[in-house]
mmCIF file of C-alpha atoms and ligand atoms in Angstrom:
data_model
loop_
_atom_site.group_PDB
_atom_site.id
_atom_site.type_symbol
_atom_site.label_atom_id
_atom_site.label_comp_id
_atom_site.label_asym_id
_atom_site.label_seq_id
_atom_site.Cartn_x
_atom_site.Cartn_y
_atom_site.Cartn_z
ATOM 1 C CA MET A 1 -16.375 -6.801 -12.052
ATOM 2 C CA GLN A 2 -19.419 -5.346 -10.226
ATOM 3 C CA MET A 3 -18.231 -3.642 -7.019
ATOM 4 C CA ASN A 4 -20.345 -1.962 -4.335
ATOM 5 C CA ASN A 5 -17.600 -0.493 -2.177
ATOM 6 C CA LEU A 6 -14.683 0.225 -4.491
ATOM 7 C CA LEU A 7 -14.045 2.383 -7.514
ATOM 8 C CA CYS A 8 -11.275 1.228 -9.798
ATOM 9 C CA GLU A 9 -10.228 3.531 -12.621
ATOM 10 C CA TYR A 10 -7.493 2.567 -15.037
ATOM 11 C CA GLU A 11 -5.874 5.042 -17.397
ATOM 12 C CA GLU A 12 -2.503 5.136 -19.103
ATOM 13 C CA GLY A 13 -0.744 2.598 -16.921
ATOM 14 C CA VAL A 14 -2.090 3.860 -13.596
ATOM 15 C CA ALA A 15 -4.949 2.326 -11.624
ATOM 16 C CA VAL A 16 -6.616 4.381 -8.909
ATOM 17 C CA VAL A 17 -8.475 2.205 -6.406
ATOM 18 C CA THR A 18 -10.818 4.242 -4.189
ATOM 19 C CA VAL A 19 -12.428 2.722 -1.115
ATOM 20 C CA ASN A 20 -15.906 4.126 -1.507
ATOM 21 C CA ARG A 21 -18.011 4.001 1.658
ATOM 22 C CA PRO A 22 -17.787 7.683 2.639
ATOM 23 C CA LYS A 23 -20.796 7.499 5.002
ATOM 24 C CA ALA A 24 -18.846 5.010 7.165
ATOM 25 C CA LEU A 25 -15.568 6.882 6.575
ATOM 26 C CA ASN A 26 -14.591 4.090 4.155
ATOM 27 C CA ALA A 27 -14.504 1.422 6.875
ATOM 28 C CA LEU A 28 -13.525 -2.033 5.650
ATOM 29 C CA ASN A 29 -16.238 -4.659 5.895
ATOM 30 C CA ARG A 30 -16.004 -8.198 4.560
ATOM 31 C CA GLU A 31 -17.417 -7.289 1.151
ATOM 32 C CA THR A 32 -14.941 -4.422 0.695
ATOM 33 C CA LEU A 33 -12.029 -6.706 1.566
ATOM 34 C CA GLU A 34 -13.255 -9.318 -0.912
ATOM 35 C CA GLU A 35 -13.645 -6.631 -3.565
ATOM 36 C CA LEU A 36 -10.067 -5.508 -2.934
ATOM 37 C CA LEU A 37 -8.890 -9.079 -3.554
ATOM 38 C CA GLY A 38 -10.902 -9.280 -6.777
ATOM 39 C CA CYS A 39 -9.738 -5.871 -7.914
ATOM 40 C CA PHE A 40 -6.043 -6.687 -7.443
ATOM 41 C CA ALA A 41 -6.529 -10.050 -9.197
ATOM 42 C CA GLU A 42 -7.902 -8.151 -12.209
ATOM 43 C CA LEU A 43 -5.192 -5.499 -12.099
ATOM 44 C CA ALA A 44 -2.582 -8.285 -12.115
ATOM 45 C CA THR A 45 -3.734 -9.198 -15.627
ATOM 46 C CA ILE A 46 -2.986 -5.729 -17.075
ATOM 47 C CA ARG A 47 0.428 -6.055 -18.694
ATOM 48 C CA GLU A 48 0.984 -2.320 -19.225
ATOM 49 C CA LEU A 49 0.073 -1.446 -15.622
ATOM 50 C CA VAL A 50 2.819 0.721 -14.098
ATOM 51 C CA GLY A 51 1.402 0.916 -10.580
ATOM 52 C CA VAL A 52 -1.609 1.385 -8.341
ATOM 53 C CA ILE A 53 -2.743 4.264 -6.128
ATOM 54 C CA ILE A 54 -5.085 3.459 -3.232
ATOM 55 C CA THR A 55 -7.124 6.244 -1.671
ATOM 56 C CA GLY A 56 -10.416 6.888 0.128
ATOM 57 C CA ALA A 57 -13.593 8.559 -1.153
ATOM 58 C CA GLY A 58 -14.384 12.044 0.138
ATOM 59 C CA ASP A 59 -12.131 14.542 1.854
ATOM 60 C CA LYS A 60 -12.332 13.202 5.397
ATOM 61 C CA ALA A 61 -11.029 9.653 5.458
ATOM 62 C CA PHE A 62 -8.613 7.331 3.758
ATOM 63 C CA VAL A 63 -10.023 4.364 5.703
ATOM 64 C CA ALA A 64 -11.189 4.815 9.319
ATOM 65 C CA GLY A 65 -10.588 1.160 10.136
ATOM 66 C CA ALA A 66 -12.260 -2.172 9.910
ATOM 67 C CA ASP A 67 -16.044 -1.806 10.108
ATOM 68 C CA ILE A 68 -16.824 -1.742 13.833
ATOM 69 C CA ALA A 69 -20.557 -2.320 13.342
ATOM 70 C CA ALA A 70 -19.822 -5.429 11.276
ATOM 71 C CA MET A 71 -17.288 -6.750 13.813
ATOM 72 C CA GLN A 72 -19.298 -6.123 16.961
ATOM 73 C CA GLY A 73 -21.155 -9.449 17.049
ATOM 74 C CA LEU A 74 -18.304 -11.722 15.979
ATOM 75 C CA ASP A 75 -17.182 -14.662 18.110
ATOM 76 C CA ALA A 76 -13.549 -15.799 18.435
ATOM 77 C CA LEU A 77 -13.637 -18.021 15.361
ATOM 78 C CA ALA A 78 -15.331 -15.433 13.151
ATOM 79 C CA GLY A 79 -13.001 -12.724 14.467
ATOM 80 C CA ARG A 80 -10.003 -14.841 13.501
ATOM 81 C CA ALA A 81 -11.467 -15.487 10.033
ATOM 82 C CA PHE A 82 -12.078 -11.763 9.514
ATOM 83 C CA GLY A 83 -8.501 -11.008 10.553
ATOM 84 C CA LEU A 84 -7.176 -13.641 8.167
ATOM 85 C CA LEU A 85 -9.203 -12.192 5.281
ATOM 86 C CA GLY A 86 -7.794 -8.715 5.940
ATOM 87 C CA GLN A 87 -4.287 -10.118 6.271
ATOM 88 C CA ARG A 88 -4.705 -11.786 2.869
ATOM 89 C CA VAL A 89 -5.632 -8.436 1.336
ATOM 90 C CA MET A 90 -2.572 -6.745 2.867
ATOM 91 C CA ARG A 91 -0.272 -9.541 1.670
ATOM 92 C CA THR A 92 -1.784 -9.351 -1.826
ATOM 93 C CA ILE A 93 -0.931 -5.652 -1.964
ATOM 94 C CA GLU A 94 2.508 -6.092 -0.421
ATOM 95 C CA THR A 95 3.480 -8.850 -2.856
ATOM 96 C CA PHE A 96 1.735 -7.314 -5.890
ATOM 97 C CA ALA A 97 4.164 -7.286 -8.813
ATOM 98 C CA LYS A 98 3.797 -3.523 -9.417
ATOM 99 C CA PRO A 99 4.344 -0.620 -6.993
ATOM 100 C CA VAL A 100 1.349 0.356 -4.871
ATOM 101 C CA ILE A 101 1.103 3.851 -3.366
ATOM 102 C CA ALA A 102 -1.218 4.873 -0.531
ATOM 103 C CA ALA A 103 -2.598 8.368 -1.087
ATOM 104 C CA VAL A 104 -3.688 9.057 2.497
ATOM 105 C CA ASN A 105 -6.356 11.748 2.276
ATOM 106 C CA GLY A 106 -7.662 11.770 5.848
ATOM 107 C CA PHE A 107 -8.155 9.307 8.720
ATOM 108 C CA ALA A 108 -6.022 6.170 8.390
ATOM 109 C CA LEU A 109 -6.959 4.352 11.560
ATOM 110 C CA GLY A 110 -6.775 0.703 12.580
ATOM 111 C CA GLY A 111 -7.300 -1.360 9.434
ATOM 112 C CA GLY A 112 -6.859 1.860 7.438
ATOM 113 C CA CYS A 113 -3.392 2.446 8.837
ATOM 114 C CA GLU A 114 -2.697 -1.250 8.199
ATOM 115 C CA LEU A 115 -3.837 -0.853 4.584
ATOM 116 C CA ALA A 116 -1.519 2.134 4.133
ATOM 117 C CA MET A 117 1.355 0.187 5.681
ATOM 118 C CA ALA A 118 0.886 -2.700 3.230
ATOM 119 C CA CYS A 119 1.497 -0.248 0.363
ATOM 120 C CA ASP A 120 5.033 0.347 -0.903
ATOM 121 C CA ILE A 121 4.983 4.136 -0.559
ATOM 122 C CA ARG A 122 2.766 6.353 1.600
ATOM 123 C CA ILE A 123 2.045 9.953 0.668
ATOM 124 C CA ALA A 124 -0.085 11.891 3.161
ATOM 125 C CA ALA A 125 -2.213 14.985 2.736
ATOM 126 C CA VAL A 126 -1.655 17.534 5.537
ATOM 127 C CA ASN A 127 -5.047 16.639 7.036
ATOM 128 C CA ALA A 128 -4.207 12.912 7.318
ATOM 129 C CA ARG A 129 -4.393 11.304 10.757
ATOM 130 C CA PHE A 130 -2.874 7.968 11.667
ATOM 131 C CA GLY A 131 -3.392 5.606 14.565
ATOM 132 C CA GLN A 132 -3.999 2.088 15.783
ATOM 133 C CA PRO A 133 -6.923 2.730 18.153
ATOM 134 C CA GLU A 134 -7.871 -0.939 18.565
ATOM 135 C CA VAL A 135 -7.099 -0.947 22.309
ATOM 136 C CA ASN A 136 -9.895 1.621 22.732
ATOM 137 C CA LEU A 137 -12.263 -1.066 21.436
ATOM 138 C CA GLY A 138 -10.940 -3.978 23.464
ATOM 139 C CA VAL A 139 -9.117 -5.606 20.566
ATOM 140 C CA ILE A 140 -5.694 -5.554 18.926
ATOM 141 C CA PRO A 141 -4.798 -4.808 15.305
ATOM 142 C CA GLY A 142 -5.710 -7.790 13.151
ATOM 143 C CA PHE A 143 -4.600 -6.973 9.616
ATOM 144 C CA GLY A 144 -0.854 -7.202 10.330
ATOM 145 C CA GLY A 145 -0.480 -3.894 12.172
ATOM 146 C CA THR A 146 1.354 -5.376 15.157
ATOM 147 C CA GLN A 147 3.984 -6.649 12.693
ATOM 148 C CA ARG A 148 4.253 -3.958 10.018
ATOM 149 C CA LEU A 149 4.255 -0.925 12.325
ATOM 150 C CA PRO A 150 7.383 -1.983 14.320
ATOM 151 C CA ARG A 151 9.099 -3.039 11.094
ATOM 152 C CA LEU A 152 8.392 0.382 9.569
ATOM 153 C CA ILE A 153 9.082 2.763 12.461
ATOM 154 C CA GLY A 154 10.861 0.652 15.113
ATOM 155 C CA VAL A 155 9.592 -1.201 18.157
ATOM 156 C CA GLY A 156 9.538 1.708 20.654
ATOM 157 C CA PRO A 157 7.511 4.213 18.635
ATOM 158 C CA ALA A 158 5.272 1.400 17.341
ATOM 159 C CA LEU A 159 4.484 0.153 20.840
ATOM 160 C CA GLU A 160 3.688 3.683 21.977
ATOM 161 C CA LEU A 161 1.132 4.063 19.189
ATOM 162 C CA LEU A 162 -0.247 0.537 19.672
ATOM 163 C CA LEU A 163 -0.517 0.705 23.470
ATOM 164 C CA THR A 164 -1.970 4.216 23.747
ATOM 165 C CA GLY A 165 -4.225 4.083 20.697
ATOM 166 C CA ASP A 166 -3.325 7.759 20.192
ATOM 167 C CA MET A 167 -3.815 9.474 16.859
ATOM 168 C CA ILE A 168 -0.937 11.347 15.225
ATOM 169 C CA ASP A 169 -1.000 13.981 12.516
ATOM 170 C CA ALA A 170 0.745 13.842 9.146
ATOM 171 C CA ASP A 171 3.831 15.737 10.310
ATOM 172 C CA GLU A 172 4.370 13.361 13.217
ATOM 173 C CA ALA A 173 3.816 10.390 10.868
ATOM 174 C CA TYR A 174 6.491 11.885 8.608
ATOM 175 C CA ARG A 175 8.866 12.403 11.550
ATOM 176 C CA LEU A 176 8.400 8.744 12.542
ATOM 177 C CA GLY A 177 8.987 7.507 8.988
ATOM 178 C CA LEU A 178 5.441 6.228 8.659
ATOM 179 C CA VAL A 179 4.890 8.355 5.543
ATOM 180 C CA ASN A 180 7.319 9.277 2.777
ATOM 181 C CA ARG A 181 6.054 12.829 2.255
ATOM 182 C CA VAL A 182 3.320 15.279 3.268
ATOM 183 C CA VAL A 183 1.603 17.355 0.583
ATOM 184 C CA THR A 184 -1.492 19.545 0.252
ATOM 185 C CA PRO A 185 -4.794 17.754 -0.430
ATOM 186 C CA GLU A 186 -4.755 19.228 -3.963
ATOM 187 C CA GLN A 187 -1.299 17.813 -4.621
ATOM 188 C CA LEU A 188 -2.008 14.358 -3.234
ATOM 189 C CA LEU A 189 -3.112 12.426 -6.331
ATOM 190 C CA PRO A 190 -0.978 14.435 -8.790
ATOM 191 C CA HIS A 191 2.073 13.762 -6.621
ATOM 192 C CA CYS A 192 1.352 10.009 -6.505
ATOM 193 C CA ARG A 193 0.886 10.039 -10.283
ATOM 194 C CA GLU A 194 4.236 11.829 -10.657
ATOM 195 C CA ILE A 195 5.951 9.071 -8.712
ATOM 196 C CA LEU A 196 4.433 6.450 -11.007
ATOM 197 C CA ALA A 197 5.302 8.528 -14.096
ATOM 198 C CA ASN A 198 8.894 8.387 -12.899
ATOM 199 C CA VAL A 199 8.655 4.616 -12.336
ATOM 200 C CA ALA A 200 7.170 4.230 -15.841
ATOM 201 C CA LYS A 201 10.437 5.424 -17.373
ATOM 202 C CA LYS A 202 12.428 2.622 -15.743
ATOM 203 C CA GLY A 203 12.984 -0.973 -16.751
ATOM 204 C CA PRO A 204 9.786 -2.858 -15.864
ATOM 205 C CA ILE A 205 11.652 -6.058 -15.041
ATOM 206 C CA SER A 206 13.988 -4.232 -12.665
ATOM 207 C CA ILE A 207 11.032 -2.516 -10.957
ATOM 208 C CA LYS A 208 9.357 -5.881 -10.360
ATOM 209 C CA LEU A 209 12.534 -7.613 -9.181
ATOM 210 C CA CYS A 210 13.556 -4.673 -7.006
ATOM 211 C CA LYS A 211 10.259 -4.748 -5.113
ATOM 212 C CA GLU A 212 10.564 -8.525 -4.778
ATOM 213 C CA ALA A 213 14.144 -8.267 -3.477
ATOM 214 C CA VAL A 214 13.096 -5.814 -0.758
ATOM 215 C CA ARG A 215 9.779 -7.417 0.158
ATOM 216 C CA ALA A 216 10.969 -11.043 0.274
ATOM 217 C CA GLY A 217 14.398 -10.068 1.614
ATOM 218 C CA MET A 218 12.956 -8.259 4.640
ATOM 219 C CA GLU A 219 11.595 -11.610 5.801
ATOM 220 C CA LEU A 220 14.950 -13.428 5.573
ATOM 221 C CA ASP A 221 18.227 -13.325 7.484
ATOM 222 C CA ILE A 222 20.850 -11.081 5.857
ATOM 223 C CA ASP A 223 22.847 -13.928 4.240
ATOM 224 C CA SER A 224 19.788 -15.555 2.665
ATOM 225 C CA ALA A 225 18.472 -12.140 1.623
ATOM 226 C CA CYS A 226 21.758 -11.228 -0.075
ATOM 227 C CA ARG A 227 21.844 -14.623 -1.839
ATOM 228 C CA GLN A 228 18.328 -13.912 -3.057
ATOM 229 C CA GLU A 229 19.422 -10.449 -4.195
ATOM 230 C CA ALA A 230 22.260 -12.063 -6.184
ATOM 231 C CA ASP A 231 19.764 -14.452 -7.832
ATOM 232 C CA LEU A 232 17.456 -11.590 -8.787
ATOM 233 C CA PHE A 233 20.400 -9.422 -9.897
ATOM 234 C CA GLY A 234 21.510 -12.313 -12.123
ATOM 235 C CA LEU A 235 17.992 -12.637 -13.488
ATOM 236 C CA CYS A 236 18.120 -9.014 -14.668
ATOM 237 C CA PHE A 237 20.891 -10.019 -17.076
ATOM 238 C CA ALA A 238 18.494 -12.421 -18.797
ATOM 239 C CA SER A 239 16.223 -9.440 -19.636
ATOM 240 C CA ALA A 240 16.022 -7.113 -22.597
ATOM 241 C CA ASP A 241 15.784 -4.258 -20.062
ATOM 242 C CA GLN A 242 19.364 -4.786 -18.906
ATOM 243 C CA LYS A 243 20.654 -4.946 -22.500
ATOM 244 C CA GLU A 244 18.763 -1.767 -23.425
ATOM 245 C CA GLY A 245 19.489 0.081 -20.161
ATOM 246 C CA MET A 246 23.239 -0.411 -20.284
ATOM 247 C CA GLN A 247 23.524 0.036 -24.043
ATOM 248 C CA ALA A 248 21.564 3.301 -23.847
ATOM 249 C CA PHE A 249 23.888 4.590 -21.126
ATOM 250 C CA LEU A 250 26.977 3.779 -23.170
ATOM 251 C CA GLU A 251 25.436 5.376 -26.298
ATOM 252 C CA LYS A 252 24.533 8.465 -24.209
ATOM 253 C CA ARG A 253 20.792 8.269 -24.993
ATOM 254 C CA ALA A 254 17.613 7.664 -23.021
ATOM 255 C CA ALA A 255 16.695 4.006 -22.561
ATOM 256 C CA MET A 256 13.606 2.710 -24.344
ATOM 257 C CA PHE A 257 12.207 0.002 -22.109
ATOM 258 C CA GLY A 258 9.339 -2.375 -22.900
ATOM 259 C CA ASP A 259 5.900 -2.645 -21.328
ATOM 260 C CA HIS A 260 5.472 -2.557 -17.587
HETATM 261 C C1 HXC B 1 -17.734 1.617 11.176
HETATM 262 C C2 HXC B 1 -17.383 3.866 11.238
HETATM 263 C C3 HXC B 1 -15.997 3.666 11.483
HETATM 264 C C4 HXC B 1 -15.527 2.330 11.560
HETATM 265 C C5 HXC B 1 -16.378 5.781 11.423
HETATM 266 N N1 HXC B 1 -17.552 5.192 11.199
HETATM 267 N N2 HXC B 1 -15.415 4.890 11.608
HETATM 268 N N3 HXC B 1 -18.217 2.851 11.080
HETATM 269 N N4 HXC B 1 -16.434 1.353 11.408
HETATM 270 N N5 HXC B 1 -14.250 2.046 11.773
HETATM 271 C C6 HXC B 1 -18.849 5.834 10.959
HETATM 272 C C7 HXC B 1 -19.423 6.431 12.229
HETATM 273 O O1 HXC B 1 -20.076 5.437 12.984
HETATM 274 C C8 HXC B 1 -20.381 7.441 11.676
HETATM 275 O O2 HXC B 1 -21.531 6.788 11.225
HETATM 276 C C9 HXC B 1 -19.650 7.956 10.433
HETATM 277 O O3 HXC B 1 -18.694 6.942 10.097
HETATM 278 C C10 HXC B 1 -18.914 9.255 10.684
HETATM 279 O O4 HXC B 1 -18.086 9.073 11.799
HETATM 280 P P1 HXC B 1 -18.115 10.070 13.087
HETATM 281 O O5 HXC B 1 -17.590 9.291 14.222
HETATM 282 O O6 HXC B 1 -19.436 10.678 13.225
HETATM 283 O O7 HXC B 1 -17.081 11.173 12.610
HETATM 284 P P2 HXC B 1 -16.121 12.069 13.531
HETATM 285 O O8 HXC B 1 -16.840 12.520 14.763
HETATM 286 O O9 HXC B 1 -15.537 13.109 12.620
HETATM 287 O O10 HXC B 1 -14.971 11.078 14.011
HETATM 288 C C11 HXC B 1 -14.113 10.513 13.051
HETATM 289 C C12 HXC B 1 -13.321 9.371 13.729
HETATM 290 C C13 HXC B 1 -14.301 8.389 14.390
HETATM 291 C C14 HXC B 1 -12.356 9.947 14.762
HETATM 292 C C15 HXC B 1 -12.491 8.688 12.612
HETATM 293 O O11 HXC B 1 -15.301 8.036 13.421
HETATM 294 C C16 HXC B 1 -13.670 7.138 14.899
HETATM 295 O O12 HXC B 1 -13.035 7.125 15.933
HETATM 296 N N6 HXC B 1 -13.873 6.026 14.155
HETATM 297 C C17 HXC B 1 -13.405 4.719 14.581
HETATM 298 C C18 HXC B 1 -11.945 4.576 14.328
HETATM 299 C C19 HXC B 1 -11.421 3.243 14.809
HETATM 300 O O13 HXC B 1 -11.549 2.923 16.005
HETATM 301 N N7 HXC B 1 -10.838 2.465 13.914
HETATM 302 C C20 HXC B 1 -10.302 1.131 14.231
HETATM 303 C C21 HXC B 1 -11.359 0.089 14.046
HETATM 304 S S1 HXC B 1 -10.787 -1.484 14.576
HETATM 305 P P3 HXC B 1 -23.022 7.406 11.490
HETATM 306 O O14 HXC B 1 -23.922 6.356 10.918
HETATM 307 O O15 HXC B 1 -23.143 7.632 12.965
HETATM 308 O O16 HXC B 1 -23.004 8.686 10.705
HETATM 309 C C22 HXC B 1 -9.833 -2.045 13.337
HETATM 310 C C23 HXC B 1 -9.283 -3.437 13.535
HETATM 311 C C24 HXC B 1 -8.641 -4.009 12.285
HETATM 312 O O17 HXC B 1 -9.603 -1.418 12.358
HETATM 313 C C25 HXC B 1 -8.402 -5.482 12.391
HETATM 314 C C26 HXC B 1 -9.609 -6.331 12.345
HETATM 315 C C27 HXC B 1 -9.329 -7.825 12.359
#
């Protein structure tokens, strides 16, 4: 697939997707969003894929937001359509069958913070900055930020960030639970790869079902979510992974799982 705004490198089970518009601090325009959809559709066909890392080109920005120059002239209908396109990208990532990690290497603002929040795990470099500055521009977040931020860090802290538009540093993002860990810029990609190397040792079916149980369950009431968990738990017992995982434990050896 020919892509103008994304780099997608695949090696040994790990795909690194880099938003590559460094001159605009990797801002998301329509084409970049469409390329993200295409890229994830292709990655979905790789059977041995363990997981995906999303990052930004250069050392300054992860993604500094949706592209303000491209949005400036939109009317209400076009604005809504642009929001819906971005929301589709975030949902594609959130429901992707393999784990997706955001390697936040700089500014993650507006749509960039929303992109990071759609990922399963967020690792930040010490120089990362987060924020939802949309109110500075006379708009509100449009790629799911008003929904994912309060779900991730709670309504009070989320509203403070959303209503002030203030930027926070990586340590504050860690304190709020917006990121899982803060590392040096040099450690950022290696650390994300380490997480996926750890995932690669586990049962691929259980990884997929575990993500599904959390992601779909968070949208249900507790009783429905637990019923769904029971269904997915039951499904594990129809897999070779469960046979191998439990047998290996009882034989005191490492499990040998199949492809991810
Ligand atoms: C388009 C952007 C951009 C963006 C930066 N650039 N962010 N272009 N869209 N979101 C461009 C700048 O115009 C500039 O281009 C170049 O990148 C470098 O940026 P500078 O501002 O010169 O860098 P610096 O002074 O270091 O400031 C960095 C910054 C600032 C603090 C990140 O760029 C900034 O505030 N950016 C906007 C952040 C933002 O408001 N994001 C939310 C967007 S709304 P030139 O050509 O001058 O070199 C959003 C809504 C999502 O995301 C939902 C939509 C439905």
